[in-house]
PDB file of C-alpha atoms in Angstrom:
ATOM      1  CA  MET N 886     -67.210  37.540  20.793  1.00 94.00           C
ATOM      2  CA  GLU N 887     -66.140  34.334  22.801  1.00 96.00           C
ATOM      3  CA  GLN N 888     -69.023  32.505  20.904  1.00 97.00           C
ATOM      4  CA  GLN N 889     -68.144  33.614  17.636  1.00 97.00           C
ATOM      5  CA  PHE N 890     -64.453  32.563  18.364  1.00 97.00           C
ATOM      6  CA  ILE N 891     -65.376  28.894  19.581  1.00 97.00           C
ATOM      7  CA  LEU N 892     -67.712  28.735  16.428  1.00 97.00           C
ATOM      8  CA  TYR N 893     -64.459  29.575  14.193  1.00 97.00           C
ATOM      9  CA  LEU N 894     -62.507  27.034  15.882  1.00 97.00           C
ATOM     10  CA  GLN N 895     -65.171  24.440  15.529  1.00 97.00           C
ATOM     11  CA  GLN N 896     -65.682  25.180  11.884  1.00 97.00           C
ATOM     12  CA  SER N 897     -61.862  25.245  11.250  1.00 96.00           C
ATOM     13  CA  ASP N 898     -61.281  21.785  13.068  1.00 96.00           C
ATOM     14  CA  LYS N 899     -64.671  20.132  11.148  1.00 96.00           C
ATOM     15  CA  LEU N 900     -62.805  21.193   7.858  1.00 95.00           C
ATOM     16  CA  ARG N 901     -59.304  20.262   8.780  1.00 95.00           C
ATOM     17  CA  SER N 902     -59.803  17.390  11.647  1.00 95.00           C
ATOM     18  CA  GLY N 903     -56.856  18.064  14.045  1.00 95.00           C
ATOM     19  CA  TYR N 904     -56.639  21.848  13.565  1.00 96.00           C
ATOM     20  CA  TYR N 905     -57.948  22.801  17.010  1.00 96.00           C
ATOM     21  CA  THR N 906     -55.463  20.157  18.833  1.00 95.00           C
ATOM     22  CA  SER N 907     -52.674  21.865  16.736  1.00 95.00           C
ATOM     23  CA  LEU N 908     -53.273  24.929  18.540  1.00 95.00           C
ATOM     24  CA  LEU N 909     -52.914  23.505  22.160  1.00 93.00           C
ATOM     25  CA  PRO N 910     -51.652  23.287  24.873  1.00 93.00           C
ATOM     26  CA  ILE N 911     -52.714  26.696  26.539  1.00 91.00           C
ATOM     27  CA  TYR N 912     -49.832  28.449  27.905  1.00 92.00           C
ATOM     28  CA  ASN N 913     -50.423  29.027  31.354  1.00 91.00           C
ATOM     29  CA  ASN N 914     -48.725  32.586  31.715  1.00 92.00           C
ATOM     30  CA  TRP N 915     -50.252  33.821  28.573  1.00 94.00           C
ATOM     31  CA  GLU N 916     -51.258  37.142  30.217  1.00 94.00           C
ATOM     32  CA  VAL N 917     -47.799  37.667  31.357  1.00 93.00           C
ATOM     33  CA  LYS N 918     -46.333  37.188  27.830  1.00 92.00           C
ATOM     34  CA  LEU N 919     -49.103  39.798  26.708  1.00 93.00           C
ATOM     35  CA  LYS N 920     -48.648  42.126  29.498  1.00 92.00           C
ATOM     36  CA  GLU N 921     -44.866  42.594  28.459  1.00 89.00           C
ATOM     37  CA  ILE N 922     -46.286  44.707  25.405  1.00 90.00           C
ATOM     38  CA  MET N 923     -49.994  45.794  26.465  1.00 90.00           C
ATOM     39  CA  ASN N 924     -51.045  47.833  29.364  1.00 86.00           C
ATOM     40  CA  GLU N 925     -54.413  46.557  28.900  1.00 88.00           C
ATOM     41  CA  ILE N 926     -55.237  43.072  27.102  1.00 91.00           C
ATOM     42  CA  PRO N 927     -58.064  43.743  24.492  1.00 92.00           C
ATOM     43  CA  GLU N 928     -60.935  41.261  24.730  1.00 93.00           C
ATOM     44  CA  LEU N 929     -60.165  39.461  21.455  1.00 95.00           C
ATOM     45  CA  PHE N 930     -56.512  38.469  22.901  1.00 95.00           C
ATOM     46  CA  LYS N 931     -58.149  37.264  26.269  1.00 95.00           C
ATOM     47  CA  ILE N 932     -60.316  34.953  24.424  1.00 96.00           C
ATOM     48  CA  ILE N 933     -57.814  33.485  21.833  1.00 97.00           C
ATOM     49  CA  TYR N 934     -55.246  32.913  24.402  1.00 97.00           C
ATOM     50  CA  SER N 935     -57.228  31.642  27.144  1.00 96.00           C
ATOM     51  CA  LYS N 936     -58.282  28.972  24.831  1.00 96.00           C
ATOM     52  CA  ILE N 937     -55.235  27.915  22.657  1.00 96.00           C
ATOM     53  CA  SER N 938     -51.713  29.128  22.213  1.00 96.00           C
ATOM     54  CA  GLY N 939     -51.675  29.610  18.454  1.00 96.00           C
ATOM     55  CA  THR N 940     -49.457  28.220  15.638  1.00 96.00           C
ATOM     56  CA  LYS N 941     -45.785  28.354  15.784  1.00 94.00           C
ATOM     57  CA  TYR N 942     -43.898  29.924  12.822  1.00 93.00           C
ATOM     58  CA  GLU N 943     -41.908  26.702  12.077  1.00 91.00           C
ATOM     59  CA  ILE N 944     -44.973  24.462  12.410  1.00 88.00           C
ATOM     60  CA  ASN N 945     -43.948  20.850  11.501  1.00 87.00           C
ATOM     61  CA  ASN N 946     -47.442  19.813   9.764  1.00 89.00           C
ATOM     62  CA  GLN N 947     -48.140  22.835   7.337  1.00 90.00           C
ATOM     63  CA  ILE N 948     -51.611  21.615   6.816  1.00 93.00           C
ATOM     64  CA  PHE N 949     -52.614  23.395  10.214  1.00 95.00           C
ATOM     65  CA  MET N 950     -50.662  26.435   9.593  1.00 95.00           C
ATOM     66  CA  ASP N 951     -53.367  28.537   8.467  1.00 96.00           C
ATOM     67  CA  PHE N 952     -55.868  30.035  10.688  1.00 97.00           C
ATOM     68  CA  VAL N 953     -57.173  32.054   7.546  1.00 97.00           C
ATOM     69  CA  PRO N 954     -55.850  31.223   4.281  1.00 97.00           C
ATOM     70  CA  GLY N 955     -52.275  32.113   4.139  1.00 95.00           C
ATOM     71  CA  PHE N 956     -52.139  33.500   7.738  1.00 97.00           C
ATOM     72  CA  LEU N 957     -51.311  31.603  10.791  1.00 97.00           C
ATOM     73  CA  LEU N 958     -52.559  32.707  14.290  1.00 98.00           C
ATOM     74  CA  ILE N 959     -49.412  33.982  16.265  1.00 97.00           C
ATOM     75  CA  HIS N 960     -48.140  31.636  19.021  1.00 97.00           C
ATOM     76  CA  ILE N 961     -48.221  33.215  22.324  1.00 97.00           C
ATOM     77  CA  LEU N 962     -44.510  32.545  22.895  1.00 96.00           C
ATOM     78  CA  GLU N 963     -43.451  34.201  19.464  1.00 96.00           C
ATOM     79  CA  TYR N 964     -45.766  36.976  20.215  1.00 96.00           C
ATOM     80  CA  HIS N 965     -43.470  39.750  21.344  1.00 94.00           C
ATOM     81  CA  GLN N 966     -41.028  39.151  18.433  1.00 95.00           C
ATOM     82  CA  ASN N 967     -44.026  39.629  16.133  1.00 95.00           C
ATOM     83  CA  TYR N 968     -45.260  42.756  17.654  1.00 94.00           C
ATOM     84  CA  LEU N 969     -41.701  44.231  17.333  1.00 92.00           C
ATOM     85  CA  ASP N 970     -41.811  43.032  13.665  1.00 92.00           C
ATOM     86  CA  LEU N 971     -45.075  44.363  12.767  1.00 93.00           C
ATOM     87  CA  ASN N 972     -44.492  47.736  14.563  1.00 88.00           C
ATOM     88  CA  LYS N 973     -40.968  48.107  12.593  1.00 88.00           C
ATOM     89  CA  ILE N 974     -43.302  48.104   9.467  1.00 87.00           C
ATOM     90  CA  THR N 975     -45.654  50.441  10.619  1.00 83.00           C
ATOM     91  CA  LYS N 976     -43.368  53.031  11.959  1.00 76.00           C
ATOM     92  CA  ASP N 977     -42.779  54.431   8.436  1.00 66.00           C
ATOM     93  CA  SER N 978     -46.436  53.615   7.272  1.00 61.00           C
ATOM     94  CA  GLU N 979     -49.191  56.206   6.434  1.00 61.00           C
ATOM     95  CA  THR N 980     -50.946  55.403   9.534  1.00 60.00           C
ATOM     96  CA  LYS N 981     -48.724  55.826  12.386  1.00 61.00           C
ATOM     97  CA  GLY N 982     -49.488  53.919  15.658  1.00 69.00           C
ATOM     98  CA  ILE N 983     -49.133  50.997  17.753  1.00 83.00           C
ATOM     99  CA  PHE N 984     -50.583  47.854  16.500  1.00 92.00           C
ATOM    100  CA  TYR N 985     -51.090  44.245  17.969  1.00 94.00           C
ATOM    101  CA  PRO N 986     -50.577  41.392  15.420  1.00 96.00           C
ATOM    102  CA  ILE N 987     -53.237  38.950  15.275  1.00 97.00           C
ATOM    103  CA  VAL N 988     -52.047  36.785  12.545  1.00 98.00           C
ATOM    104  CA  ARG N 989     -49.109  36.912   9.997  1.00 97.00           C
ATOM    105  CA  ASN N 990     -47.875  34.961   6.844  1.00 96.00           C
ATOM    106  CA  TYR N 991     -44.652  34.071   5.885  1.00 93.00           C
ATOM    107  CA  SER N 992     -43.968  37.365   3.871  1.00 93.00           C
ATOM    108  CA  SER N 993     -44.434  39.345   7.127  1.00 93.00           C
ATOM    109  CA  ASP N 994     -47.724  40.666   6.239  1.00 96.00           C
ATOM    110  CA  PHE N 995     -50.005  41.000   9.360  1.00 97.00           C
ATOM    111  CA  ILE N 996     -53.683  41.202  10.047  1.00 97.00           C
ATOM    112  CA  ALA N 997     -53.492  43.444  13.350  1.00 97.00           C
ATOM    113  CA  MET N 998     -55.617  45.516  15.926  1.00 95.00           C
ATOM    114  CA  ASP N 999     -55.013  49.105  16.433  1.00 89.00           C
ATOM    115  CA  LYS N1000     -54.118  49.699  19.996  1.00 80.00           C
ATOM    116  CA  ASP N1001     -56.390  52.577  20.498  1.00 75.00           C
ATOM    117  CA  LEU N1002     -59.526  52.000  18.503  1.00 72.00           C
ATOM    118  CA  ASN N1003     -59.504  48.089  18.179  1.00 81.00           C
ATOM    119  CA  LYS N1004     -60.243  48.345  14.730  1.00 94.00           C
ATOM    120  CA  ILE N1005     -58.781  45.600  12.257  1.00 97.00           C
ATOM    121  CA  TYR N1006     -56.378  46.084   9.592  1.00 96.00           C
ATOM    122  CA  LEU N1007     -54.503  44.454   7.132  1.00 96.00           C
ATOM    123  CA  ILE N1008     -50.847  45.625   6.936  1.00 94.00           C
ATOM    124  CA  TYR N1009     -48.232  44.587   4.074  1.00 94.00           C
ATOM    125  CA  HIS N1010     -44.620  44.438   4.646  1.00 91.00           C
ATOM    126  CA  ASP N1011     -43.892  46.334   1.468  1.00 91.00           C
ATOM    127  CA  ASP N1012     -46.845  48.925   1.347  1.00 89.00           C
ATOM    128  CA  PRO N1013     -46.821  52.224   3.424  1.00 85.00           C
ATOM    129  CA  LYS N1014     -50.687  52.075   3.382  1.00 89.00           C
ATOM    130  CA  ILE N1015     -52.277  50.391   5.881  1.00 91.00           C
ATOM    131  CA  TYR N1016     -55.858  49.001   5.241  1.00 94.00           C
ATOM    132  CA  LEU N1017     -58.949  49.007   7.429  1.00 95.00           C
ATOM    133  CA  ILE N1018     -60.874  45.923   6.987  1.00 97.00           C
ATOM    134  CA  HIS N1019     -63.184  45.594  10.163  1.00 97.00           C
ATOM    135  CA  ASN N1020     -64.432  48.144  12.346  1.00 95.00           C
ATOM    136  CA  ASP N1021     -63.986  45.811  15.375  1.00 94.00           C
ATOM    137  CA  ALA N1022     -62.998  42.515  16.553  1.00 95.00           C
ATOM    138  CA  ASN N1023     -66.357  41.254  16.546  1.00 95.00           C
ATOM    139  CA  LYS N1024     -66.925  42.002  12.866  1.00 96.00           C
ATOM    140  CA  PHE N1025     -63.708  40.350  12.192  1.00 97.00           C
ATOM    141  CA  LEU N1026     -64.834  37.167  13.830  1.00 98.00           C
ATOM    142  CA  GLU N1027     -68.388  37.263  12.282  1.00 98.00           C
ATOM    143  CA  THR N1028     -66.616  37.704   8.701  1.00 98.00           C
ATOM    144  CA  LEU N1029     -64.518  34.863   9.324  1.00 98.00           C
ATOM    145  CA  ASN N1030     -67.245  32.512  10.466  1.00 98.00           C
ATOM    146  CA  GLU N1031     -69.663  33.604   7.485  1.00 98.00           C
ATOM    147  CA  ASN N1032     -66.714  32.810   5.397  1.00 98.00           C
ATOM    148  CA  TYR N1033     -67.047  29.118   6.569  1.00 97.00           C
ATOM    149  CA  LYS N1034     -70.839  29.305   6.218  1.00 97.00           C
ATOM    150  CA  GLN N1035     -70.697  30.354   2.639  1.00 97.00           C
ATOM    151  CA  ASN N1036     -68.016  28.192   1.577  1.00 97.00           C
ATOM    152  CA  VAL N1037     -65.476  30.858   1.133  1.00 98.00           C
ATOM    153  CA  TYR N1038     -63.063  28.761   2.735  1.00 98.00           C
ATOM    154  CA  PHE N1039     -62.364  25.030   1.219  1.00 97.00           C
ATOM    155  CA  LEU N1040     -59.563  22.626   1.209  1.00 96.00           C
ATOM    156  CA  ASP N1041     -57.340  22.573  -1.903  1.00 96.00           C
ATOM    157  CA  GLN N1042     -56.331  19.115  -3.557  1.00 95.00           C
ATOM    158  CA  ASP N1043     -53.490  18.987  -1.193  1.00 94.00           C
ATOM    159  CA  GLY N1044     -55.540  19.413   1.918  1.00 93.00           C
ATOM    160  CA  TYR N1045     -54.397  23.002   2.676  1.00 95.00           C
ATOM    161  CA  LEU N1046     -56.836  25.924   3.383  1.00 97.00           C
ATOM    162  CA  ASP N1047     -57.837  27.792   0.407  1.00 97.00           C
ATOM    163  CA  TYR N1048     -60.360  30.551  -0.320  1.00 97.00           C
ATOM    164  CA  ASP N1049     -62.220  31.948  -3.206  1.00 97.00           C
ATOM    165  CA  GLN N1050     -61.209  35.533  -3.151  1.00 95.00           C
ATOM    166  CA  ASP N1051     -64.311  37.153  -5.001  1.00 96.00           C
ATOM    167  CA  LEU N1052     -66.599  35.439  -2.689  1.00 97.00           C
ATOM    168  CA  GLU N1053     -64.369  36.594   0.338  1.00 96.00           C
ATOM    169  CA  TYR N1054     -64.956  40.104  -0.891  1.00 96.00           C
ATOM    170  CA  LYS N1055     -68.745  39.661  -1.306  1.00 96.00           C
ATOM    171  CA  VAL N1056     -69.178  38.193   2.238  1.00 97.00           C
ATOM    172  CA  ALA N1057     -66.793  40.955   3.888  1.00 97.00           C
ATOM    173  CA  LYS N1058     -68.624  43.738   2.045  1.00 96.00           C
ATOM    174  CA  GLU N1059     -71.861  42.580   3.295  1.00 96.00           C
ATOM    175  CA  ILE N1060     -70.878  42.290   7.086  1.00 97.00           C
ATOM    176  CA  ASN N1061     -68.567  45.312   6.927  1.00 96.00           C
ATOM    177  CA  LYS N1062     -70.556  47.923   5.371  1.00 91.00           C
ATOM    178  CA  ASN N1063     -68.773  51.330   4.739  1.00 90.00           C
ATOM    179  CA  ILE N1064     -65.199  49.680   4.876  1.00 95.00           C
ATOM    180  CA  GLU N1065     -63.498  50.976   1.451  1.00 94.00           C
ATOM    181  CA  PHE N1066     -61.355  47.864   1.271  1.00 95.00           C
ATOM    182  CA  TRP N1067     -63.907  45.677   0.654  1.00 95.00           C
ATOM    183  CA  VAL N1068     -65.367  47.946  -2.050  1.00 88.00           C
ATOM    184  CA  GLU N1069     -62.416  47.850  -4.391  1.00 68.00           C
TER     185      GLU N1069
END
């Protein structure tokens, strides 16, 4: 999984030179920050925050906002608040449980990990349904990397990360077989 994450950072930086640097420096006490919320830190979060700090919500250079199109990788210093925001949304959802946010957008939609199963979900702020999108964190990263390989992700005319939604579904469906979200 670590190699998948490193590859993703490399591909992101290749398309948007300077993206990787925008995610630094590494916050020395990242484990303490996550332990405020989690009893056991999932492997995905160990990999992410041992290498980078994430993107601050109020990032100055918006070209570096997107980890995936439309979503920023939550900065470690803002993680606790994002955790609270996400779980406020999910407490009234059809799928009850605790979720750990991975990325978010400015509308307060999240891609998050289920605390118990380590499955990855898409959670909209205004939809009571929670959508399973990956069976595990490795499939999540594998899908993101394949999106770069197959040119799902590209820069728009203003230099912002964008994507081909139809192609994204095709790529994700191939990697995430039996996930209803990608079939629709």
